[in-house]
Amino acid sequence: MHSVVSSKRDLPVVVGIDGSRSHPETVDLAADQAARLRAPLLIVHVWPGHYSGAFRIRGAFPTQDDGVHLLDLAERRARLRIPDLDVSTELAGGSAAQVLVERSEHARLLVVGHRDVILTRPSWGSTTAYLAHHGSCPLLVHRGVVPGRGPVVLAVSTRDGAAATTRYAFEEAAATGSRLVALHVWTYTGAGPAAASPSSGFAVARRAADARLAGALEGWDARFPGVEVERLLVHDVDIGYTLERASRRGRLLVAGMGRSGRFVELLYGSLGGTLLRQTACPVLLVPPGWTVPKPARAGRGARRPAAARRH
């Protein structure tokens, strides 16, 4: 059988495509990331697909040949964008979410596009939302545009294991020469801040939140001296508006993977409104404590179904 994983020991950047109208730009984003990380690119399509767009070649429903055709187009696009990139493809069967979770176990980065095609129901779709909680490697979600400028916005958590997310955000900012905006969400349940004084409960809670943010960033400026850092405290009631502005003005949003609550719902659920439309920058989600795993041994990579093998 022919293994679709490169014979090189470098872990691949894996991009999942489904034939939706945004998938060519998702392939571009994945190819750029693979080139920057000096990693091979693996393009995966799970058949039977559910798309019905212009990339089908025959019939009322997508066929296996449609899947092969889709992969051919994606591979050509990646090679045209980055001519010396090591590109391979895989046509897999089963559940798209489960297949991509399995591929994430031996990947440097997983790249997907969201399925927000109905503006009245903004959502990443069930597959991408599942990956946001269960993927083993960082997940990069293409949401319509990839800005060439603007800051990297980091959602800072003070929980254990959040250092991996912080490191990834600093690395992205350093690699792109971008400013880093470190955003921390805090909550105050007492009386309103209208008459806040330096000794009020609101002011005390805000200072405590600022101290937590400073502690979470401590030492990173020394490790990345070329990265300009701006600290930004955001009250819980303002987070929706702030994330919407960050999505339009930033080049990348970086957050931890597997979270629950309003913040993650704003990123991929139904509360975001215009936040999740196709004018938003990509989102990068990092698993807690994530480090680059050792590559799988040669010959143990994902394989094509026999009918879909290409040599």
mmCIF file of C-alpha atoms in Angstrom:
data_model
loop_
_atom_site.group_PDB
_atom_site.id
_atom_site.type_symbol
_atom_site.label_atom_id
_atom_site.label_comp_id
_atom_site.label_asym_id
_atom_site.label_seq_id
_atom_site.Cartn_x
_atom_site.Cartn_y
_atom_site.Cartn_z
ATOM 1 C CA MET A 1 0.000 0.000 0.000
ATOM 2 C CA HIS A 2 1.112 3.540 -0.681
ATOM 3 C CA SER A 3 1.518 5.758 2.372
ATOM 4 C CA VAL A 4 0.437 9.350 1.855
ATOM 5 C CA VAL A 5 2.684 10.626 4.634
ATOM 6 C CA SER A 6 6.018 11.998 3.486
ATOM 7 C CA SER A 7 9.032 9.781 3.983
ATOM 8 C CA LYS A 8 10.663 12.716 5.755
ATOM 9 C CA ARG A 9 10.576 12.575 9.525
ATOM 10 C CA ASP A 10 9.043 16.039 9.763
ATOM 11 C CA LEU A 11 5.465 16.027 11.020
ATOM 12 C CA PRO A 12 3.056 17.391 8.407
ATOM 13 C CA VAL A 13 0.700 20.293 8.380
ATOM 14 C CA VAL A 14 -2.668 18.611 7.724
ATOM 15 C CA VAL A 15 -5.455 20.475 5.942
ATOM 16 C CA GLY A 16 -8.974 19.091 5.753
ATOM 17 C CA ILE A 17 -11.029 20.109 2.706
ATOM 18 C CA ASP A 18 -14.699 19.514 1.943
ATOM 19 C CA GLY A 19 -15.305 21.248 -1.387
ATOM 20 C CA SER A 20 -16.977 24.299 0.126
ATOM 21 C CA ARG A 21 -16.416 27.649 -1.554
ATOM 22 C CA SER A 22 -13.740 28.702 0.938
ATOM 23 C CA HIS A 23 -11.573 25.591 0.652
ATOM 24 C CA PRO A 24 -9.105 26.956 -1.983
ATOM 25 C CA GLU A 25 -8.149 29.793 0.378
ATOM 26 C CA THR A 26 -7.891 27.272 3.222
ATOM 27 C CA VAL A 27 -5.397 25.286 1.135
ATOM 28 C CA ASP A 28 -3.425 28.497 0.507
ATOM 29 C CA LEU A 29 -3.287 29.200 4.242
ATOM 30 C CA ALA A 30 -2.143 25.642 4.993
ATOM 31 C CA ALA A 31 0.537 25.754 2.282
ATOM 32 C CA ASP A 32 1.883 29.033 3.657
ATOM 33 C CA GLN A 33 2.006 27.585 7.165
ATOM 34 C CA ALA A 34 3.757 24.424 5.954
ATOM 35 C CA ALA A 35 6.364 26.507 4.159
ATOM 36 C CA ARG A 36 6.950 28.675 7.235
ATOM 37 C CA LEU A 37 7.237 25.651 9.509
ATOM 38 C CA ARG A 38 9.370 23.797 6.932
ATOM 39 C CA ALA A 39 6.955 20.889 7.142
ATOM 40 C CA PRO A 40 5.293 18.701 4.487
ATOM 41 C CA LEU A 41 1.644 19.323 3.639
ATOM 42 C CA LEU A 42 -0.984 16.564 3.779
ATOM 43 C CA ILE A 43 -4.342 17.376 2.157
ATOM 44 C CA VAL A 44 -7.198 15.205 3.461
ATOM 45 C CA HIS A 45 -10.733 14.790 2.123
ATOM 46 C CA VAL A 46 -13.227 12.486 3.830
ATOM 47 C CA TRP A 47 -15.609 10.723 1.435
ATOM 48 C CA PRO A 48 -18.555 10.527 1.104
ATOM 49 C CA GLY A 49 -18.630 14.288 1.266
ATOM 50 C CA HIS A 50 -21.667 16.496 1.660
ATOM 51 C CA TYR A 51 -20.737 19.422 -0.535
ATOM 52 C CA SER A 52 -22.676 20.350 -3.673
ATOM 53 C CA GLY A 53 -20.670 23.251 -5.055
ATOM 54 C CA ALA A 54 -18.757 23.911 -8.226
ATOM 55 C CA PHE A 55 -16.033 21.388 -7.416
ATOM 56 C CA ARG A 56 -18.302 18.386 -8.070
ATOM 57 C CA ILE A 57 -17.784 16.801 -11.489
ATOM 58 C CA ARG A 58 -20.923 14.692 -11.912
ATOM 59 C CA GLY A 59 -24.107 13.326 -10.380
ATOM 60 C CA ALA A 60 -26.622 14.510 -7.816
ATOM 61 C CA PHE A 61 -24.341 13.514 -4.915
ATOM 62 C CA PRO A 62 -20.556 13.585 -4.606
ATOM 63 C CA THR A 63 -18.878 10.381 -5.782
ATOM 64 C CA GLN A 64 -15.523 8.909 -4.905
ATOM 65 C CA ASP A 65 -14.225 10.270 -8.217
ATOM 66 C CA ASP A 66 -15.390 13.719 -7.102
ATOM 67 C CA GLY A 67 -13.236 13.303 -4.017
ATOM 68 C CA VAL A 68 -10.181 12.333 -6.073
ATOM 69 C CA HIS A 69 -10.832 15.288 -8.413
ATOM 70 C CA LEU A 70 -11.128 17.640 -5.440
ATOM 71 C CA LEU A 71 -7.794 16.436 -4.052
ATOM 72 C CA ASP A 72 -6.129 16.795 -7.464
ATOM 73 C CA LEU A 73 -7.217 20.436 -7.701
ATOM 74 C CA ALA A 74 -6.101 21.160 -4.132
ATOM 75 C CA GLU A 75 -2.707 19.532 -4.686
ATOM 76 C CA ARG A 76 -2.116 21.512 -7.872
ATOM 77 C CA ARG A 77 -3.067 24.728 -6.106
ATOM 78 C CA ALA A 78 -0.646 24.054 -3.230
ATOM 79 C CA ARG A 79 2.204 23.208 -5.612
ATOM 80 C CA LEU A 80 1.588 26.346 -7.660
ATOM 81 C CA ARG A 81 1.609 28.478 -4.518
ATOM 82 C CA ILE A 82 4.751 26.889 -3.009
ATOM 83 C CA PRO A 83 6.578 25.078 -5.854
ATOM 84 C CA ASP A 84 9.112 23.246 -3.664
ATOM 85 C CA LEU A 85 6.595 22.176 -1.020
ATOM 86 C CA ASP A 86 6.344 18.464 -0.176
ATOM 87 C CA VAL A 87 2.618 17.795 -0.831
ATOM 88 C CA SER A 88 0.654 14.570 -0.450
ATOM 89 C CA THR A 89 -3.073 13.783 -0.407
ATOM 90 C CA GLU A 90 -5.439 11.332 1.220
ATOM 91 C CA LEU A 91 -8.990 10.280 0.411
ATOM 92 C CA ALA A 92 -10.344 8.767 3.630
ATOM 93 C CA GLY A 93 -13.624 7.158 4.612
ATOM 94 C CA GLY A 94 -15.692 7.536 7.757
ATOM 95 C CA SER A 95 -16.504 10.474 9.984
ATOM 96 C CA ALA A 96 -14.722 13.683 8.985
ATOM 97 C CA ALA A 97 -14.370 14.756 12.613
ATOM 98 C CA GLN A 98 -12.932 11.426 13.728
ATOM 99 C CA VAL A 99 -10.552 11.114 10.783
ATOM 100 C CA LEU A 100 -9.125 14.594 11.368
ATOM 101 C CA VAL A 101 -8.805 14.007 15.109
ATOM 102 C CA GLU A 102 -6.777 10.877 14.326
ATOM 103 C CA ARG A 103 -4.577 12.753 11.847
ATOM 104 C CA SER A 104 -4.004 15.473 14.444
ATOM 105 C CA GLU A 105 -2.246 12.925 16.652
ATOM 106 C CA HIS A 106 0.727 12.942 14.266
ATOM 107 C CA ALA A 107 0.580 16.469 12.864
ATOM 108 C CA ARG A 108 2.388 19.731 13.480
ATOM 109 C CA LEU A 109 -0.752 21.746 12.712
ATOM 110 C CA LEU A 110 -4.319 21.021 11.565
ATOM 111 C CA VAL A 111 -5.938 23.559 9.220
ATOM 112 C CA VAL A 112 -9.654 23.670 8.383
ATOM 113 C CA GLY A 113 -12.188 26.171 7.110
ATOM 114 C CA HIS A 114 -15.377 27.043 8.950
ATOM 115 C CA ARG A 115 -18.772 26.320 7.371
ATOM 116 C CA ASP A 116 -20.326 29.747 7.945
ATOM 117 C CA VAL A 117 -22.270 30.113 4.702
ATOM 118 C CA ILE A 118 -25.587 31.234 6.223
ATOM 119 C CA LEU A 119 -25.183 34.637 7.802
ATOM 120 C CA THR A 120 -28.227 34.195 10.018
ATOM 121 C CA ARG A 121 -26.683 31.051 11.539
ATOM 122 C CA PRO A 122 -23.030 31.890 12.081
ATOM 123 C CA SER A 123 -21.112 28.795 13.128
ATOM 124 C CA TRP A 124 -17.949 26.903 12.378
ATOM 125 C CA GLY A 125 -19.994 23.746 11.862
ATOM 126 C CA SER A 126 -20.092 20.608 13.970
ATOM 127 C CA THR A 127 -16.846 19.121 12.617
ATOM 128 C CA THR A 128 -14.694 22.160 13.346
ATOM 129 C CA ALA A 129 -16.328 22.696 16.746
ATOM 130 C CA TYR A 130 -15.562 19.054 17.600
ATOM 131 C CA LEU A 131 -11.937 19.503 16.547
ATOM 132 C CA ALA A 132 -11.713 22.590 18.752
ATOM 133 C CA HIS A 133 -12.269 20.362 21.790
ATOM 134 C CA HIS A 134 -10.699 17.049 20.785
ATOM 135 C CA GLY A 135 -7.764 17.733 18.462
ATOM 136 C CA SER A 136 -4.281 16.691 19.602
ATOM 137 C CA CYS A 137 -2.335 19.425 17.784
ATOM 138 C CA PRO A 138 -2.944 23.155 17.255
ATOM 139 C CA LEU A 139 -5.998 23.904 15.115
ATOM 140 C CA LEU A 140 -5.974 26.809 12.643
ATOM 141 C CA VAL A 141 -9.431 27.833 11.402
ATOM 142 C CA HIS A 142 -9.708 29.889 8.222
ATOM 143 C CA ARG A 143 -12.637 32.341 8.516
ATOM 144 C CA GLY A 144 -12.633 34.219 5.230
ATOM 145 C CA VAL A 145 -9.573 36.474 5.154
ATOM 146 C CA VAL A 146 -5.889 36.230 6.039
ATOM 147 C CA PRO A 147 -4.738 39.788 6.801
ATOM 148 C CA GLY A 148 -1.170 40.692 5.984
ATOM 149 C CA ARG A 149 -0.970 43.179 8.803
ATOM 150 C CA GLY A 150 -2.363 43.825 12.260
ATOM 151 C CA PRO A 151 -1.499 42.393 15.675
ATOM 152 C CA VAL A 152 -1.564 38.822 16.900
ATOM 153 C CA VAL A 153 -4.277 38.763 19.579
ATOM 154 C CA LEU A 154 -3.716 36.314 22.431
ATOM 155 C CA ALA A 155 -6.551 35.323 24.763
ATOM 156 C CA VAL A 156 -4.560 34.905 27.979
ATOM 157 C CA SER A 157 -5.596 32.280 30.485
ATOM 158 C CA THR A 158 -4.065 31.951 33.948
ATOM 159 C CA ARG A 159 -4.925 28.250 34.139
ATOM 160 C CA ASP A 160 -2.287 25.532 34.285
ATOM 161 C CA GLY A 161 -1.139 24.424 30.832
ATOM 162 C CA ALA A 162 -1.759 27.817 29.230
ATOM 163 C CA ALA A 163 1.959 28.434 28.637
ATOM 164 C CA ALA A 164 1.775 26.478 25.359
ATOM 165 C CA THR A 165 -0.793 28.930 24.005
ATOM 166 C CA THR A 166 1.262 31.922 25.106
ATOM 167 C CA ARG A 167 4.425 30.508 23.547
ATOM 168 C CA TYR A 168 2.668 29.844 20.240
ATOM 169 C CA ALA A 169 1.293 33.398 20.131
ATOM 170 C CA PHE A 170 4.731 34.913 20.793
ATOM 171 C CA GLU A 171 6.260 32.684 18.115
ATOM 172 C CA GLU A 172 3.624 33.780 15.585
ATOM 173 C CA ALA A 173 4.166 37.447 16.446
ATOM 174 C CA ALA A 174 7.946 37.084 16.171
ATOM 175 C CA ALA A 175 7.746 35.206 12.861
ATOM 176 C CA THR A 176 5.469 37.817 11.279
ATOM 177 C CA GLY A 177 7.013 40.893 12.889
ATOM 178 C CA SER A 178 3.694 41.714 14.541
ATOM 179 C CA ARG A 179 2.665 43.399 17.754
ATOM 180 C CA LEU A 180 1.118 41.092 20.353
ATOM 181 C CA VAL A 181 -2.069 42.135 22.132
ATOM 182 C CA ALA A 182 -2.495 40.043 25.276
ATOM 183 C CA LEU A 183 -6.200 40.044 26.119
ATOM 184 C CA HIS A 184 -7.486 38.825 29.490
ATOM 185 C CA VAL A 185 -11.183 38.543 30.323
ATOM 186 C CA TRP A 186 -12.224 39.299 33.901
ATOM 187 C CA THR A 187 -15.532 39.335 35.747
ATOM 188 C CA TYR A 188 -16.871 41.508 38.548
ATOM 189 C CA THR A 189 -20.169 40.539 40.139
ATOM 190 C CA GLY A 190 -20.471 43.347 42.663
ATOM 191 C CA ALA A 191 -21.967 46.824 42.284
ATOM 192 C CA GLY A 192 -21.403 48.687 39.045
ATOM 193 C CA PRO A 193 -18.253 50.758 38.397
ATOM 194 C CA ALA A 194 -20.026 54.125 38.061
ATOM 195 C CA ALA A 195 -18.663 55.436 41.348
ATOM 196 C CA ALA A 196 -15.533 53.322 41.383
ATOM 197 C CA SER A 197 -12.749 54.595 43.612
ATOM 198 C CA PRO A 198 -9.241 53.166 44.110
ATOM 199 C CA SER A 199 -10.584 51.233 47.089
ATOM 200 C CA SER A 200 -13.870 50.062 45.561
ATOM 201 C CA GLY A 201 -14.539 46.401 44.923
ATOM 202 C CA PHE A 202 -14.534 47.000 41.178
ATOM 203 C CA ALA A 203 -11.099 48.676 41.248
ATOM 204 C CA VAL A 204 -9.661 45.984 43.510
ATOM 205 C CA ALA A 205 -10.972 43.225 41.231
ATOM 206 C CA ARG A 206 -9.535 44.965 38.172
ATOM 207 C CA ARG A 207 -6.103 45.347 39.778
ATOM 208 C CA ALA A 208 -6.158 41.671 40.708
ATOM 209 C CA ALA A 209 -7.015 40.743 37.099
ATOM 210 C CA ASP A 210 -4.193 42.954 35.833
ATOM 211 C CA ALA A 211 -1.787 41.260 38.229
ATOM 212 C CA ARG A 212 -2.853 37.842 36.929
ATOM 213 C CA LEU A 213 -2.311 38.998 33.355
ATOM 214 C CA ALA A 214 1.132 40.391 34.182
ATOM 215 C CA GLY A 215 2.035 37.139 35.929
ATOM 216 C CA ALA A 216 0.951 35.051 32.933
ATOM 217 C CA LEU A 217 3.206 37.132 30.651
ATOM 218 C CA GLU A 218 6.172 37.257 33.000
ATOM 219 C CA GLY A 219 9.413 36.181 31.346
ATOM 220 C CA TRP A 220 8.068 36.009 27.794
ATOM 221 C CA ASP A 221 9.356 39.465 26.865
ATOM 222 C CA ALA A 222 12.886 38.286 27.678
ATOM 223 C CA ARG A 223 12.471 35.204 25.495
ATOM 224 C CA PHE A 224 11.040 37.278 22.627
ATOM 225 C CA PRO A 225 12.661 40.710 23.019
ATOM 226 C CA GLY A 226 11.669 41.825 19.523
ATOM 227 C CA VAL A 227 7.928 41.438 20.158
ATOM 228 C CA GLU A 228 6.048 44.529 21.309
ATOM 229 C CA VAL A 229 3.403 43.531 23.868
ATOM 230 C CA GLU A 230 0.230 45.411 24.800
ATOM 231 C CA ARG A 231 -1.805 44.234 27.799
ATOM 232 C CA LEU A 232 -5.571 44.565 27.469
ATOM 233 C CA LEU A 233 -8.080 43.835 30.248
ATOM 234 C CA VAL A 234 -11.618 43.218 28.994
ATOM 235 C CA HIS A 235 -14.638 42.982 31.253
ATOM 236 C CA ASP A 236 -16.879 40.011 30.544
ATOM 237 C CA VAL A 237 -19.736 42.204 29.301
ATOM 238 C CA ASP A 238 -17.466 43.734 26.636
ATOM 239 C CA ILE A 239 -15.889 40.562 25.275
ATOM 240 C CA GLY A 240 -18.220 40.138 22.268
ATOM 241 C CA TYR A 241 -17.529 43.635 20.956
ATOM 242 C CA THR A 242 -13.797 43.311 21.634
ATOM 243 C CA LEU A 243 -13.476 39.995 19.803
ATOM 244 C CA GLU A 244 -15.399 41.361 16.835
ATOM 245 C CA ARG A 245 -12.975 44.295 16.534
ATOM 246 C CA ALA A 246 -9.991 41.981 16.981
ATOM 247 C CA SER A 247 -11.305 39.690 14.244
ATOM 248 C CA ARG A 248 -11.532 42.618 11.824
ATOM 249 C CA ARG A 249 -8.285 44.381 12.771
ATOM 250 C CA GLY A 250 -5.977 41.579 13.883
ATOM 251 C CA ARG A 251 -4.074 39.150 11.708
ATOM 252 C CA LEU A 252 -4.619 36.154 14.002
ATOM 253 C CA LEU A 253 -6.520 35.231 17.189
ATOM 254 C CA VAL A 254 -4.767 32.711 19.453
ATOM 255 C CA ALA A 255 -6.551 30.910 22.295
ATOM 256 C CA GLY A 256 -6.436 27.682 24.253
ATOM 257 C CA MET A 257 -8.220 24.575 22.966
ATOM 258 C CA GLY A 258 -10.903 22.679 24.812
ATOM 259 C CA ARG A 259 -12.367 25.558 26.775
ATOM 260 C CA SER A 260 -16.017 25.985 27.660
ATOM 261 C CA GLY A 261 -18.126 28.995 28.429
ATOM 262 C CA ARG A 262 -19.050 32.229 26.726
ATOM 263 C CA PHE A 263 -15.619 32.996 25.268
ATOM 264 C CA VAL A 264 -15.397 29.817 23.239
ATOM 265 C CA GLU A 265 -19.053 30.140 22.222
ATOM 266 C CA LEU A 266 -18.285 33.572 20.812
ATOM 267 C CA LEU A 267 -15.473 32.073 18.780
ATOM 268 C CA TYR A 268 -17.354 29.202 17.167
ATOM 269 C CA GLY A 269 -20.938 29.153 18.403
ATOM 270 C CA SER A 270 -24.127 31.059 17.807
ATOM 271 C CA LEU A 271 -23.470 34.140 19.964
ATOM 272 C CA GLY A 272 -20.976 35.880 17.734
ATOM 273 C CA GLY A 273 -23.238 37.508 15.145
ATOM 274 C CA THR A 274 -21.032 39.377 12.685
ATOM 275 C CA LEU A 275 -17.970 38.118 14.571
ATOM 276 C CA LEU A 276 -18.130 34.801 12.728
ATOM 277 C CA ARG A 277 -18.853 36.053 9.233
ATOM 278 C CA GLN A 278 -16.379 35.687 6.437
ATOM 279 C CA THR A 279 -14.543 38.940 7.147
ATOM 280 C CA ALA A 280 -12.875 37.518 10.258
ATOM 281 C CA CYS A 281 -9.187 36.680 10.589
ATOM 282 C CA PRO A 282 -8.041 33.111 11.309
ATOM 283 C CA VAL A 283 -8.232 31.607 14.795
ATOM 284 C CA LEU A 284 -5.505 29.375 16.195
ATOM 285 C CA LEU A 285 -6.428 27.060 19.091
ATOM 286 C CA VAL A 286 -3.624 25.378 21.043
ATOM 287 C CA PRO A 287 -4.062 22.268 23.236
ATOM 288 C CA PRO A 288 -3.021 22.657 26.891
ATOM 289 C CA GLY A 289 0.637 21.791 27.390
ATOM 290 C CA TRP A 290 1.141 21.109 23.690
ATOM 291 C CA THR A 291 4.636 20.375 22.421
ATOM 292 C CA VAL A 292 5.722 19.076 19.023
ATOM 293 C CA PRO A 293 5.458 15.273 19.333
ATOM 294 C CA LYS A 294 7.986 12.872 17.874
ATOM 295 C CA PRO A 295 7.214 11.887 14.271
ATOM 296 C CA ALA A 296 5.606 8.528 13.611
ATOM 297 C CA ARG A 297 7.896 5.821 12.284
ATOM 298 C CA ALA A 298 8.151 5.642 8.501
ATOM 299 C CA GLY A 299 5.381 3.588 6.922
ATOM 300 C CA ARG A 300 2.907 4.077 9.783
ATOM 301 C CA GLY A 301 1.133 7.080 8.348
ATOM 302 C CA ALA A 302 -2.438 7.352 7.124
ATOM 303 C CA ARG A 303 -3.230 5.379 3.971
ATOM 304 C CA ARG A 304 -5.686 5.706 1.134
ATOM 305 C CA PRO A 305 -8.586 3.340 0.581
ATOM 306 C CA ALA A 306 -7.472 0.863 -2.065
ATOM 307 C CA ALA A 307 -9.764 2.339 -4.740
ATOM 308 C CA ALA A 308 -8.395 5.814 -4.150
ATOM 309 C CA ARG A 309 -4.650 5.131 -4.000
ATOM 310 C CA ARG A 310 -2.373 7.225 -6.142
ATOM 311 C CA HIS A 311 1.275 6.406 -6.842
#
